[in-house]
Amino acid sequence: MSDAVATFAFAGFLCAIIAQVAYRYAGISMVWSEELARLLNVYMVFFGLILVTADGGHLKIDILERSIRSPEALRLLRVAHRVLALVFLLCLAWGGVKLTLSSWAHPLATMAWANHGMVYLPVVIGALLSAALLVLQLLPTPDQAAQPQEDAG
């Protein structure tokens, strides 16, 4: 579902920008196209965040990961990375909730049918769904749960 929303938002964003350029070239002003492009760009970014989180495709500098030889230390590093990302996403979602609620009653300047809260809503959705995916990635898989643990004593 998030891939459909991100794709639709990208297509709409692209169409709004192309229309804005074409109409300006023709000397016609489309005052709402910039605001629509900004709104769709936010939806594209934060619904795309869900896809990237699901695929584990975030940009990263892996020099530290490549230097670690111990599988256990590497696993701990990856867990720490996910936990830090989870904390960041939860803070982002909390801030997004506050902004969405405080700005919901204010309409956008050039698009009266939309409000400022609609700009912040995808931040909340994207951050919460990405955080949920990270929690799932932190849980042991059935294969890991079935493996016997070595006795430390």
C-alpha atoms as a PDB file:
ATOM      1  CA  MET A   1       0.000   0.000   0.000  1.00  0.00           C
ATOM      2  CA  SER A   2       2.771   2.441   0.872  1.00  0.00           C
ATOM      3  CA  ASP A   3       4.421   1.822  -2.487  1.00  0.00           C
ATOM      4  CA  ALA A   4       1.193   2.838  -4.252  1.00  0.00           C
ATOM      5  CA  VAL A   5       0.894   6.027  -2.179  1.00  0.00           C
ATOM      6  CA  ALA A   6       4.571   6.920  -2.736  1.00  0.00           C
ATOM      7  CA  THR A   7       4.279   6.245  -6.473  1.00  0.00           C
ATOM      8  CA  PHE A   8       1.061   8.251  -6.809  1.00  0.00           C
ATOM      9  CA  ALA A   9       2.583  11.117  -4.815  1.00  0.00           C
ATOM     10  CA  PHE A  10       5.684  11.107  -7.019  1.00  0.00           C
ATOM     11  CA  ALA A  11       3.611  11.109 -10.214  1.00  0.00           C
ATOM     12  CA  GLY A  12       1.435  13.943  -8.907  1.00  0.00           C
ATOM     13  CA  PHE A  13       4.494  15.871  -7.742  1.00  0.00           C
ATOM     14  CA  LEU A  14       6.100  15.519 -11.165  1.00  0.00           C
ATOM     15  CA  CYS A  15       2.911  16.565 -12.981  1.00  0.00           C
ATOM     16  CA  ALA A  16       2.473  19.616 -10.723  1.00  0.00           C
ATOM     17  CA  ILE A  17       6.052  20.759 -11.348  1.00  0.00           C
ATOM     18  CA  ILE A  18       5.834  20.228 -15.117  1.00  0.00           C
ATOM     19  CA  ALA A  19       2.488  22.045 -15.266  1.00  0.00           C
ATOM     20  CA  GLN A  20       3.879  24.901 -13.207  1.00  0.00           C
ATOM     21  CA  VAL A  21       6.852  25.314 -15.562  1.00  0.00           C
ATOM     22  CA  ALA A  22       4.712  25.027 -18.696  1.00  0.00           C
ATOM     23  CA  TYR A  23       2.115  27.494 -17.474  1.00  0.00           C
ATOM     24  CA  ARG A  24       4.771  29.988 -16.382  1.00  0.00           C
ATOM     25  CA  TYR A  25       6.345  29.731 -19.820  1.00  0.00           C
ATOM     26  CA  ALA A  26       2.912  30.521 -21.298  1.00  0.00           C
ATOM     27  CA  GLY A  27       2.530  33.456 -18.914  1.00  0.00           C
ATOM     28  CA  ILE A  28      -0.229  31.863 -16.830  1.00  0.00           C
ATOM     29  CA  SER A  29       0.073  31.697 -13.043  1.00  0.00           C
ATOM     30  CA  MET A  30      -0.896  28.509 -11.203  1.00  0.00           C
ATOM     31  CA  VAL A  31      -0.613  29.646  -7.599  1.00  0.00           C
ATOM     32  CA  TRP A  32      -1.714  26.314  -6.142  1.00  0.00           C
ATOM     33  CA  SER A  33       0.797  24.114  -7.993  1.00  0.00           C
ATOM     34  CA  GLU A  34       3.729  24.931  -5.709  1.00  0.00           C
ATOM     35  CA  GLU A  35       1.741  24.081  -2.580  1.00  0.00           C
ATOM     36  CA  LEU A  36       0.412  20.877  -4.157  1.00  0.00           C
ATOM     37  CA  ALA A  37       3.936  19.858  -5.189  1.00  0.00           C
ATOM     38  CA  ARG A  38       5.196  20.452  -1.624  1.00  0.00           C
ATOM     39  CA  LEU A  39       2.330  18.428  -0.136  1.00  0.00           C
ATOM     40  CA  LEU A  40       2.876  15.518  -2.535  1.00  0.00           C
ATOM     41  CA  ASN A  41       6.638  15.639  -1.965  1.00  0.00           C
ATOM     42  CA  VAL A  42       6.137  15.149   1.786  1.00  0.00           C
ATOM     43  CA  TYR A  43       3.830  12.175   1.136  1.00  0.00           C
ATOM     44  CA  MET A  44       6.331  10.686  -1.322  1.00  0.00           C
ATOM     45  CA  VAL A  45       9.239  10.996   1.126  1.00  0.00           C
ATOM     46  CA  PHE A  46       7.528   9.584   4.203  1.00  0.00           C
ATOM     47  CA  PHE A  47       5.688   6.748   2.473  1.00  0.00           C
ATOM     48  CA  GLY A  48       8.962   5.979   0.700  1.00  0.00           C
ATOM     49  CA  LEU A  49      10.569   5.820   4.150  1.00  0.00           C
ATOM     50  CA  ILE A  50       8.342   2.841   4.922  1.00  0.00           C
ATOM     51  CA  LEU A  51       9.533   1.024   1.803  1.00  0.00           C
ATOM     52  CA  VAL A  52      13.188   1.739   2.476  1.00  0.00           C
ATOM     53  CA  THR A  53      12.865   0.591   6.081  1.00  0.00           C
ATOM     54  CA  ALA A  54      11.177  -2.645   5.008  1.00  0.00           C
ATOM     55  CA  ASP A  55      13.985  -3.359   2.532  1.00  0.00           C
ATOM     56  CA  GLY A  56      16.788  -2.248   4.868  1.00  0.00           C
ATOM     57  CA  GLY A  57      17.922   0.125   2.143  1.00  0.00           C
ATOM     58  CA  HIS A  58      18.884   3.192   4.173  1.00  0.00           C
ATOM     59  CA  LEU A  59      22.160   4.853   3.300  1.00  0.00           C
ATOM     60  CA  LYS A  60      24.906   3.839   5.670  1.00  0.00           C
ATOM     61  CA  ILE A  61      28.630   3.974   6.108  1.00  0.00           C
ATOM     62  CA  ASP A  62      29.629   0.365   6.583  1.00  0.00           C
ATOM     63  CA  ILE A  63      33.334   0.766   7.335  1.00  0.00           C
ATOM     64  CA  LEU A  64      32.723  -0.206  10.970  1.00  0.00           C
ATOM     65  CA  GLU A  65      30.608  -3.224   9.987  1.00  0.00           C
ATOM     66  CA  ARG A  66      33.284  -4.419   7.557  1.00  0.00           C
ATOM     67  CA  SER A  67      35.990  -4.139  10.216  1.00  0.00           C
ATOM     68  CA  ILE A  68      34.155  -6.328  12.761  1.00  0.00           C
ATOM     69  CA  ARG A  69      35.041 -10.005  12.503  1.00  0.00           C
ATOM     70  CA  SER A  70      32.915 -11.383  15.324  1.00  0.00           C
ATOM     71  CA  PRO A  71      29.380 -12.365  14.222  1.00  0.00           C
ATOM     72  CA  GLU A  72      28.080 -11.623  17.730  1.00  0.00           C
ATOM     73  CA  ALA A  73      29.629  -8.132  17.785  1.00  0.00           C
ATOM     74  CA  LEU A  74      28.246  -7.463  14.299  1.00  0.00           C
ATOM     75  CA  ARG A  75      24.788  -8.560  15.432  1.00  0.00           C
ATOM     76  CA  LEU A  76      25.006  -6.254  18.468  1.00  0.00           C
ATOM     77  CA  LEU A  77      26.064  -3.336  16.259  1.00  0.00           C
ATOM     78  CA  ARG A  78      23.091  -3.910  13.966  1.00  0.00           C
ATOM     79  CA  VAL A  79      20.726  -4.140  16.941  1.00  0.00           C
ATOM     80  CA  ALA A  80      22.132  -0.872  18.308  1.00  0.00           C
ATOM     81  CA  HIS A  81      21.636   0.753  14.917  1.00  0.00           C
ATOM     82  CA  ARG A  82      17.996  -0.350  14.794  1.00  0.00           C
ATOM     83  CA  VAL A  83      17.328   0.747  18.367  1.00  0.00           C
ATOM     84  CA  LEU A  84      18.773   4.216  17.693  1.00  0.00           C
ATOM     85  CA  ALA A  85      16.740   4.468  14.483  1.00  0.00           C
ATOM     86  CA  LEU A  86      13.655   3.391  16.422  1.00  0.00           C
ATOM     87  CA  VAL A  87      14.191   6.105  19.036  1.00  0.00           C
ATOM     88  CA  PHE A  88      14.629   8.696  16.281  1.00  0.00           C
ATOM     89  CA  LEU A  89      11.475   7.562  14.459  1.00  0.00           C
ATOM     90  CA  LEU A  90       9.410   7.654  17.653  1.00  0.00           C
ATOM     91  CA  CYS A  91      10.616  11.196  18.387  1.00  0.00           C
ATOM     92  CA  LEU A  92       9.799  12.164  14.802  1.00  0.00           C
ATOM     93  CA  ALA A  93       6.315  10.652  15.122  1.00  0.00           C
ATOM     94  CA  TRP A  94       5.697  12.455  18.429  1.00  0.00           C
ATOM     95  CA  GLY A  95       6.697  15.781  16.911  1.00  0.00           C
ATOM     96  CA  GLY A  96       4.560  15.023  13.874  1.00  0.00           C
ATOM     97  CA  VAL A  97       1.528  14.290  16.041  1.00  0.00           C
ATOM     98  CA  LYS A  98       1.937  17.593  17.871  1.00  0.00           C
ATOM     99  CA  LEU A  99       2.307  19.531  14.607  1.00  0.00           C
ATOM    100  CA  THR A 100      -0.600  17.718  12.949  1.00  0.00           C
ATOM    101  CA  LEU A 101      -2.968  18.413  15.835  1.00  0.00           C
ATOM    102  CA  SER A 102      -1.934  22.037  16.243  1.00  0.00           C
ATOM    103  CA  SER A 103      -2.254  22.885  12.549  1.00  0.00           C
ATOM    104  CA  TRP A 104      -5.276  20.815  11.470  1.00  0.00           C
ATOM    105  CA  ALA A 105      -7.697  23.740  11.650  1.00  0.00           C
ATOM    106  CA  HIS A 106      -5.598  26.002   9.417  1.00  0.00           C
ATOM    107  CA  PRO A 107      -6.316  25.752   5.672  1.00  0.00           C
ATOM    108  CA  LEU A 108      -3.521  25.972   3.139  1.00  0.00           C
ATOM    109  CA  ALA A 109      -3.269  29.373   1.493  1.00  0.00           C
ATOM    110  CA  THR A 110      -3.954  28.346  -2.104  1.00  0.00           C
ATOM    111  CA  MET A 111      -5.854  25.087  -1.615  1.00  0.00           C
ATOM    112  CA  ALA A 112      -8.823  25.695   0.681  1.00  0.00           C
ATOM    113  CA  TRP A 113      -9.823  22.010   0.585  1.00  0.00           C
ATOM    114  CA  ALA A 114      -6.551  21.048   2.343  1.00  0.00           C
ATOM    115  CA  ASN A 115      -5.119  22.059   5.698  1.00  0.00           C
ATOM    116  CA  HIS A 116      -1.669  22.337   7.236  1.00  0.00           C
ATOM    117  CA  GLY A 117      -2.257  19.191   9.279  1.00  0.00           C
ATOM    118  CA  MET A 118      -2.323  17.209   6.036  1.00  0.00           C
ATOM    119  CA  VAL A 119       1.294  18.233   5.477  1.00  0.00           C
ATOM    120  CA  TYR A 120       2.398  16.720   8.805  1.00  0.00           C
ATOM    121  CA  LEU A 121       0.171  13.634   8.791  1.00  0.00           C
ATOM    122  CA  PRO A 122       2.458  11.569   6.497  1.00  0.00           C
ATOM    123  CA  VAL A 123       5.334  12.266   8.896  1.00  0.00           C
ATOM    124  CA  VAL A 124       3.363  10.537  11.659  1.00  0.00           C
ATOM    125  CA  ILE A 125       2.243   7.638   9.453  1.00  0.00           C
ATOM    126  CA  GLY A 126       5.658   7.079   7.888  1.00  0.00           C
ATOM    127  CA  ALA A 127       7.545   7.300  11.168  1.00  0.00           C
ATOM    128  CA  LEU A 128       5.160   4.999  13.073  1.00  0.00           C
ATOM    129  CA  LEU A 129       5.002   2.336  10.362  1.00  0.00           C
ATOM    130  CA  SER A 130       8.780   2.449   9.912  1.00  0.00           C
ATOM    131  CA  ALA A 131       9.199   2.146  13.684  1.00  0.00           C
ATOM    132  CA  ALA A 132       6.888  -0.879  13.687  1.00  0.00           C
ATOM    133  CA  LEU A 133       8.987  -2.466  10.944  1.00  0.00           C
ATOM    134  CA  LEU A 134      12.136  -1.876  12.992  1.00  0.00           C
ATOM    135  CA  VAL A 135      10.525  -3.529  16.009  1.00  0.00           C
ATOM    136  CA  LEU A 136       9.701  -6.537  13.838  1.00  0.00           C
ATOM    137  CA  GLN A 137      13.291  -6.601  12.594  1.00  0.00           C
ATOM    138  CA  LEU A 138      14.525  -6.619  16.198  1.00  0.00           C
ATOM    139  CA  LEU A 139      12.404  -9.641  17.120  1.00  0.00           C
ATOM    140  CA  PRO A 140      13.996 -13.046  16.577  1.00  0.00           C
ATOM    141  CA  THR A 141      12.891 -14.892  13.464  1.00  0.00           C
ATOM    142  CA  PRO A 142      11.423 -18.405  13.847  1.00  0.00           C
ATOM    143  CA  ASP A 143      14.767 -19.818  12.606  1.00  0.00           C
ATOM    144  CA  GLN A 144      16.679 -17.932  15.294  1.00  0.00           C
ATOM    145  CA  ALA A 145      14.205 -18.924  18.004  1.00  0.00           C
ATOM    146  CA  ALA A 146      14.494 -22.617  17.047  1.00  0.00           C
ATOM    147  CA  GLN A 147      18.301 -22.646  17.302  1.00  0.00           C
ATOM    148  CA  PRO A 148      19.559 -24.012  20.618  1.00  0.00           C
ATOM    149  CA  GLN A 149      21.488 -21.509  22.726  1.00  0.00           C
ATOM    150  CA  GLU A 150      24.971 -22.546  23.864  1.00  0.00           C
ATOM    151  CA  ASP A 151      25.387 -22.955  27.606  1.00  0.00           C
ATOM    152  CA  ALA A 152      27.521 -20.100  28.955  1.00  0.00           C
ATOM    153  CA  GLY A 153      28.551 -22.114  32.046  1.00  0.00           C
END
